Coordinates of C-alpha atoms in Angstrom, one line a residue:
S232 CA -24.8 32.7 -100.3
G233 CA -23.4 34.3 -103.3
D234 CA -19.8 35.9 -103.4
P235 CA -19.2 37.6 -99.8
S236 CA -16.7 39.7 -101.4
W237 CA -19.4 41.9 -103.2
P238 CA -21.7 44.3 -101.4
D239 CA -24.9 44.9 -102.9
N240 CA -24.8 48.4 -103.4
L241 CA -21.2 48.1 -105.6
D242 CA -20.7 50.5 -107.9
P243 CA -19.1 49.2 -111.0
F244 CA -17.4 52.1 -111.9
Y245 CA -15.7 52.4 -108.4
V246 CA -14.3 48.6 -109.2
V247 CA -13.2 49.7 -112.6
D248 CA -11.3 52.5 -111.5
R249 CA -9.7 50.6 -108.2
K250 CA -8.8 47.7 -110.7
Q251 CA -7.2 50.2 -113.3
R252 CA -5.0 51.8 -110.4
M253 CA -3.8 48.3 -108.9
E254 CA -3.0 47.2 -112.7
E255 CA -1.3 50.7 -113.5
S256 CA 0.8 50.8 -109.8
F257 CA 1.9 47.0 -110.2
T258 CA 3.3 47.3 -114.1
I259 CA 4.9 50.4 -112.7
A260 CA 6.7 48.0 -110.0
R261 CA 7.3 45.3 -112.2
N262 CA 8.9 47.5 -115.0
I263 CA 11.0 49.8 -112.9
C264 CA 14.5 49.2 -112.0
P265 CA 14.4 48.0 -108.3
Q266 CA 16.3 50.2 -105.7
G267 CA 17.4 49.7 -102.3
L268 CA 14.9 49.7 -99.7
D269 CA 16.6 51.3 -96.6
H270 CA 14.9 54.7 -96.3
Q271 CA 12.5 54.6 -93.4
L272 CA 9.0 55.8 -93.8
A273 CA 7.6 54.6 -90.4
V274 CA 8.1 53.0 -87.3
I275 CA 5.0 51.5 -85.4
D276 CA 5.2 50.4 -81.8
S277 CA 2.9 47.7 -81.3
A278 CA 2.8 48.0 -77.4
N279 CA 5.1 44.9 -76.2
E280 CA 3.4 42.6 -78.5
T281 CA 5.3 40.1 -80.8
V282 CA 4.3 40.8 -84.6
T283 CA 3.6 37.6 -86.1
A284 CA 2.1 38.4 -89.5
L285 CA 1.9 41.6 -91.7
A286 CA -0.1 42.5 -95.0
F287 CA -0.5 45.8 -96.7
E288 CA -3.4 46.7 -98.3
A289 CA -3.0 47.6 -102.1
L290 CA -4.9 51.2 -102.7
D291 CA -5.6 53.0 -99.5
D292 CA -2.4 52.8 -97.8
M293 CA -3.1 50.4 -94.9
L294 CA -0.8 48.3 -93.1
Y295 CA -2.4 45.1 -91.3
L296 CA -0.3 44.0 -88.2
A297 CA -1.4 40.5 -86.3
D298 CA 0.4 39.2 -83.1
A299 CA 0.4 36.0 -81.0
K300 CA -2.6 36.9 -79.0
G301 CA -4.8 36.8 -81.8
S302 CA -5.0 40.7 -82.1
V303 CA -5.2 42.8 -85.5
S304 CA -4.1 46.2 -85.9
V305 CA -5.4 48.2 -88.7
R306 CA -3.1 51.4 -89.5
K307 CA -2.6 53.9 -91.8
M308 CA 0.9 53.2 -93.3
T309 CA 2.3 56.8 -92.0
G310 CA -0.5 57.5 -89.6
Q311 CA -2.5 56.3 -86.5
A312 CA -4.5 53.4 -85.5
I313 CA -7.5 53.0 -87.4
N314 CA -8.9 49.8 -86.0
R315 CA -7.9 47.0 -83.5
F316 CA -9.7 43.9 -82.6
N317 CA -9.4 40.5 -81.5
I318 CA -10.2 37.2 -84.1
I319 CA -11.4 35.2 -81.5
K320 CA -14.1 37.5 -79.8
Q321 CA -15.7 38.3 -83.2
K322 CA -19.3 37.6 -83.7
G323 CA -20.1 35.4 -86.3
E324 CA -20.4 31.6 -87.1
G325 CA -17.0 30.1 -87.1
F326 CA -14.7 27.4 -86.2
Q327 CA -13.6 29.1 -82.6
M328 CA -17.2 28.1 -81.4
R329 CA -17.0 24.7 -82.7
Y330 CA -13.3 23.8 -81.6
A331 CA -11.7 24.4 -78.5
S332 CA -8.5 26.3 -79.6
T333 CA -5.7 26.3 -77.4
S334 CA -4.1 29.3 -78.8
C335 CA -5.1 32.1 -81.3
N336 CA -1.3 33.0 -82.8
V337 CA -2.0 34.8 -85.8
T338 CA 0.8 33.3 -88.2
Y339 CA -0.9 34.7 -91.5
V340 CA -3.0 37.6 -92.8
S341 CA -3.6 38.6 -96.4
I342 CA -6.0 40.9 -98.3
L343 CA -8.7 39.2 -100.7
S344 CA -10.4 41.3 -103.4
P345 CA -8.9 44.7 -102.8
E346 CA -10.3 46.1 -106.0
Y347 CA -13.9 46.1 -104.6
D348 CA -14.3 46.0 -101.1
P349 CA -10.9 44.8 -98.9
L350 CA -11.5 41.8 -96.9
L351 CA -8.7 40.7 -94.5
L352 CA -8.2 36.5 -94.1
T353 CA -6.7 35.7 -90.8
A354 CA -5.2 32.0 -90.2
T355 CA -4.1 30.5 -87.1
A356 CA -1.4 28.0 -86.2
E357 CA -4.0 25.4 -85.4
G358 CA -5.2 26.1 -89.3
G359 CA -8.4 28.2 -88.5
V360 CA -9.1 30.5 -91.5
A361 CA -11.3 33.4 -90.8
I362 CA -12.4 36.1 -93.3
F363 CA -13.3 39.5 -91.9
K364 CA -15.3 42.7 -93.8
N365 CA -15.3 46.1 -92.7
T366 CA -12.0 46.1 -90.8
T367 CA -11.2 49.5 -91.7
K368 CA -14.1 50.8 -89.3
R369 CA -13.5 51.1 -85.9
G370 CA -15.6 48.6 -83.9
M371 CA -17.4 47.4 -87.4
Q372 CA -15.8 44.8 -88.4
R373 CA -17.6 41.5 -89.0
Q374 CA -16.4 37.9 -89.3
A375 CA -17.9 37.0 -92.8
T376 CA -16.8 33.3 -92.8
S377 CA -14.4 31.0 -90.9
F378 CA -13.6 27.2 -91.5
L379 CA -10.5 24.8 -90.3
A380 CA -8.5 24.5 -93.6
I381 CA -6.7 21.2 -92.6
P382 CA -8.6 18.3 -91.0
Q383 CA -7.8 17.6 -87.0
V384 CA -6.7 14.5 -86.5
W385 CA -6.9 13.8 -82.1
G386 CA -4.0 12.6 -80.4
M387 CA -1.6 13.1 -83.3
K388 CA 1.6 15.2 -83.1
K389 CA 0.8 18.9 -84.5
F390 CA 3.0 21.4 -86.3
P391 CA 1.9 24.8 -87.0
A392 CA 0.0 25.0 -90.0
I393 CA 1.4 26.8 -93.2
I394 CA -0.9 28.7 -95.1
E395 CA -0.9 30.6 -98.6
S396 CA -3.7 32.4 -100.2
N397 CA -4.1 33.8 -103.6
G398 CA -6.9 36.5 -104.1
I399 CA -6.5 36.3 -107.9
S400 CA -7.2 32.5 -108.3
S401 CA -9.5 32.7 -105.0
S402 CA -7.4 29.7 -103.5
L403 CA -5.8 29.2 -100.4
Y404 CA -3.5 26.2 -99.7
A405 CA -2.6 24.6 -96.3
S406 CA -0.5 22.2 -94.6
G407 CA 0.8 21.4 -91.4
C408 CA -1.1 20.5 -87.9
S409 CA -1.9 16.5 -88.2
K410 CA -1.0 16.5 -91.8
P411 CA 2.3 18.2 -92.2
Q412 CA 3.0 16.1 -95.7
T413 CA 0.0 17.1 -97.5
V414 CA -0.8 20.0 -99.1
H415 CA -4.7 20.9 -99.0
I416 CA -6.1 23.2 -102.0
W417 CA -9.2 25.2 -101.1
D418 CA -11.5 27.1 -103.3
L419 CA -12.5 30.7 -101.2
Q420 CA -15.2 31.5 -102.8
R421 CA -17.3 28.1 -102.6
E422 CA -15.2 27.4 -99.4
I423 CA -14.7 23.9 -100.2
C424 CA -11.6 22.0 -100.3
T425 CA -11.1 21.0 -104.0
G426 CA -8.1 18.7 -103.7
Q427 CA -4.7 17.6 -102.1
I428 CA -1.3 17.3 -103.1
T429 CA 0.1 14.3 -101.6
G430 CA 3.0 11.9 -102.0
I431 CA 5.5 14.5 -100.2
D432 CA 8.2 12.3 -98.2
H433 CA 9.0 15.3 -95.4
N434 CA 7.2 17.9 -93.6
I435 CA 6.3 21.4 -95.4
L436 CA 7.8 24.1 -94.1
K437 CA 6.7 26.8 -96.7
I438 CA 4.1 27.3 -99.6
F439 CA 4.3 29.8 -102.3
S440 CA 1.7 30.3 -104.7
A441 CA 2.4 32.2 -108.2
S442 CA 1.4 36.0 -108.7
E443 CA -1.1 36.7 -111.3
G444 CA -3.3 33.4 -111.2
Q445 CA -0.6 31.3 -112.7
P446 CA -0.7 27.7 -111.7
S447 CA 2.5 27.3 -110.2
L448 CA 3.2 26.2 -106.6
L449 CA 6.1 25.6 -104.7
V450 CA 6.4 23.6 -101.6
G451 CA 9.4 23.6 -99.3
C452 CA 10.2 20.9 -96.8
D453 CA 12.1 20.3 -94.0
S454 CA 14.7 18.4 -95.7
G455 CA 15.7 21.9 -97.6
S456 CA 14.3 20.4 -100.9
I457 CA 12.1 22.7 -102.9
L458 CA 9.3 21.1 -105.0
Y459 CA 7.6 22.8 -108.0
Y460 CA 4.0 21.9 -109.1
D461 CA 2.2 22.8 -111.8
L462 CA -1.0 22.6 -110.7
R463 CA -3.3 21.4 -113.8
D464 CA -1.3 18.4 -113.1
P465 CA -0.5 18.1 -109.3
R466 CA 0.4 14.4 -109.1
H467 CA 4.0 15.5 -111.0
Y468 CA 6.7 17.6 -109.5
I469 CA 10.0 19.2 -110.2
A470 CA 12.3 18.6 -107.3
L471 CA 14.4 22.0 -107.8
S472 CA 16.7 21.3 -105.2
E473 CA 18.8 18.9 -103.2
P474 CA 18.1 18.3 -99.6
Y475 CA 19.8 20.4 -97.7
D476 CA 20.5 20.3 -93.9
K477 CA 19.8 23.8 -92.9
R478 CA 16.4 25.0 -92.4
L479 CA 14.3 26.6 -95.5
I480 CA 13.3 30.1 -94.1
G481 CA 11.9 31.2 -97.6
M482 CA 11.4 31.0 -101.3
A483 CA 9.9 32.8 -104.0
L484 CA 9.3 32.8 -108.0
I485 CA 11.4 35.5 -110.0
N486 CA 12.2 36.5 -113.3
N487 CA 8.7 36.2 -114.8
D488 CA 8.1 32.7 -112.6
M489 CA 11.1 31.1 -114.7
Q490 CA 13.2 30.9 -111.3
V491 CA 13.1 30.4 -107.8
V492 CA 14.9 32.3 -105.2
A493 CA 15.4 30.4 -101.6
G494 CA 16.8 31.3 -98.5
Y495 CA 18.2 29.7 -95.7
A496 CA 18.9 29.8 -92.0
N497 CA 22.9 29.8 -92.9
G498 CA 22.6 33.1 -94.7
R499 CA 22.8 31.4 -98.0
L500 CA 20.7 32.0 -100.8
K501 CA 20.2 29.6 -103.8
V502 CA 18.7 30.4 -107.3
F503 CA 17.2 27.3 -108.9
D504 CA 15.9 27.5 -112.9
I505 CA 12.3 25.7 -113.5
R506 CA 13.0 25.0 -117.2
A507 CA 16.4 23.2 -116.9
G508 CA 13.8 20.5 -114.8
G509 CA 15.4 19.0 -111.7
L510 CA 18.2 19.6 -109.2
S511 CA 19.4 22.6 -111.5
K512 CA 21.1 25.3 -109.2
V513 CA 21.8 28.6 -111.1
K514 CA 23.5 30.4 -108.2
D515 CA 24.6 29.9 -104.7
Y516 CA 26.0 33.0 -102.8
E517 CA 26.0 34.4 -99.1
G518 CA 23.3 36.7 -98.1
H519 CA 24.0 36.8 -94.4
D520 CA 27.1 35.6 -92.5
S521 CA 26.1 32.5 -90.6
V522 CA 28.5 33.2 -87.7
R523 CA 27.4 36.9 -86.8
S524 CA 23.9 36.7 -87.8
K525 CA 21.5 33.8 -89.2
M526 CA 18.4 34.6 -91.5
T527 CA 15.8 35.1 -89.7
S528 CA 12.9 36.0 -92.5
F529 CA 12.5 36.0 -96.3
A530 CA 10.0 38.0 -98.3
A531 CA 9.8 38.8 -102.3
H532 CA 7.6 41.2 -104.2
R533 CA 4.9 39.2 -106.8
C534 CA 6.2 41.5 -109.3
G535 CA 9.5 38.9 -109.4
T536 CA 12.2 41.3 -109.7
I537 CA 13.1 42.2 -105.9
F538 CA 13.2 40.3 -102.5
C539 CA 14.4 41.0 -99.3
T540 CA 16.1 38.9 -96.4
S541 CA 16.8 39.8 -92.8
S542 CA 19.0 38.7 -89.9
S543 CA 18.7 40.3 -86.1
H544 CA 21.5 42.8 -87.3
S545 CA 20.5 44.2 -90.8
I546 CA 17.3 44.2 -93.6
K547 CA 18.9 43.4 -96.9
T548 CA 17.3 44.3 -100.6
W549 CA 18.2 42.3 -103.6
N550 CA 17.4 42.2 -107.2
S551 CA 16.6 38.8 -109.1
E552 CA 20.0 38.9 -110.5
G553 CA 21.4 38.3 -106.9
T554 CA 22.9 41.9 -106.3
L555 CA 22.6 43.3 -103.0
L556 CA 20.7 46.9 -103.5
S557 CA 20.9 48.0 -99.8
T558 CA 21.7 47.0 -96.1
G559 CA 19.4 48.4 -93.7
R560 CA 19.5 48.6 -90.1
P561 CA 16.0 47.3 -88.3
H562 CA 14.0 50.2 -87.2
G563 CA 16.6 52.6 -88.3
N564 CA 18.5 54.1 -85.6
F565 CA 16.5 52.5 -82.5
L566 CA 18.2 50.3 -80.8
P567 CA 16.8 46.7 -81.1
R568 CA 15.6 45.4 -77.7
S569 CA 17.8 42.6 -76.4
G570 CA 17.4 39.3 -78.2
A571 CA 15.1 40.9 -80.6
S572 CA 15.3 39.8 -84.6
I573 CA 13.1 40.6 -87.5
D574 CA 10.7 37.4 -87.9
V575 CA 7.9 39.0 -90.5
L576 CA 8.6 40.7 -94.1
A577 CA 5.9 41.7 -96.2
F578 CA 5.9 43.7 -99.6
H579 CA 3.4 45.9 -100.5
P580 CA 1.5 43.9 -103.6
T581 CA 1.8 47.0 -105.9
R582 CA 4.7 49.1 -104.8
H583 CA 8.2 48.9 -103.8
L584 CA 7.7 48.9 -99.8
V585 CA 8.4 46.3 -97.3
A586 CA 7.5 45.8 -93.7
A587 CA 9.5 44.5 -91.3
G588 CA 8.5 43.4 -87.6
G589 CA 9.1 40.7 -84.9
A590 CA 9.4 39.8 -81.2
D591 CA 10.5 43.5 -80.3
S592 CA 7.3 44.9 -80.9
M593 CA 8.4 47.5 -83.5
T594 CA 7.3 47.4 -87.3
S595 CA 9.1 49.6 -89.7
I596 CA 8.3 50.1 -93.4
Y597 CA 11.1 50.8 -96.0
C598 CA 11.0 52.6 -99.2
S599 CA 13.5 53.9 -101.7
Y600 CA 14.9 57.5 -101.6
G601 CA 13.6 57.8 -105.2

């Protein structure tokens, strides 16, 4: 069938130009000194829908917002909505037709092949993955393909699917549902499961794939422990952290993929060093006050020099040395709706911009004043 991401009439000069622009922008993001992200660029109201997943498109200033009812909105970052559609009601063969899905809660979105014709990958809490093309043309989106990333075993207790994709290596990693202690590795271009990581003793909460196509994978468990895998030999791993009784909120590779930073629900941030091997904590510090406001979300820029954490009261930006760069109010001076917190953070792939959204249906984009 060929690679669905390559349109027939593709101009190679167009691809080269976009690739070059992305690489230049990413190089700047990696080399500049990180600054605080507390200047509000835009506020988007999602009409009372809980925002469950966010993704930026690298070159065309687009932001993708997904909600708990299966809808995806495509917007200009500082402008109007360009398209909105429901992933279940799309034409095209897919898992929705063959499997009775109890809900269509979109928990993950990402952009594939941004240098040619950007494709949108969506994943639901049930482990259903669908890829869409033409999403920036109103009403013209089409489902290119869809599949179940985790085999369903009827009658077993189901956990929410944990999905992570890597556009550079065209890989997808999936866990959860009835296989909460296994990572399924997918080749997105061939649409086949090429392997599994097994032998994990605890349920998986988070998966983080290294950027730039490096063969490194982090697996975070509900025991609080973080496992580091070199995918060239996935039978062996390094246990970076001891079990910890607070829920893991997020983790990422930083400092040229040599260290790992992890955020926990009690507001603690911990840094581990991969080169030192197992159980090598470098730093342990307070990110958010555990009494006043627990950490609710975590995201890191793939350049590895800057990351963000959030609570119901604040969004904090940190550099990879653990220095606090800024503290921002959710949605600026808008009063948060009662009980609302920031549950989703997402960085722009090539610029220092972060989007924050959650249960109060508001999404904000933050940048530095510079």
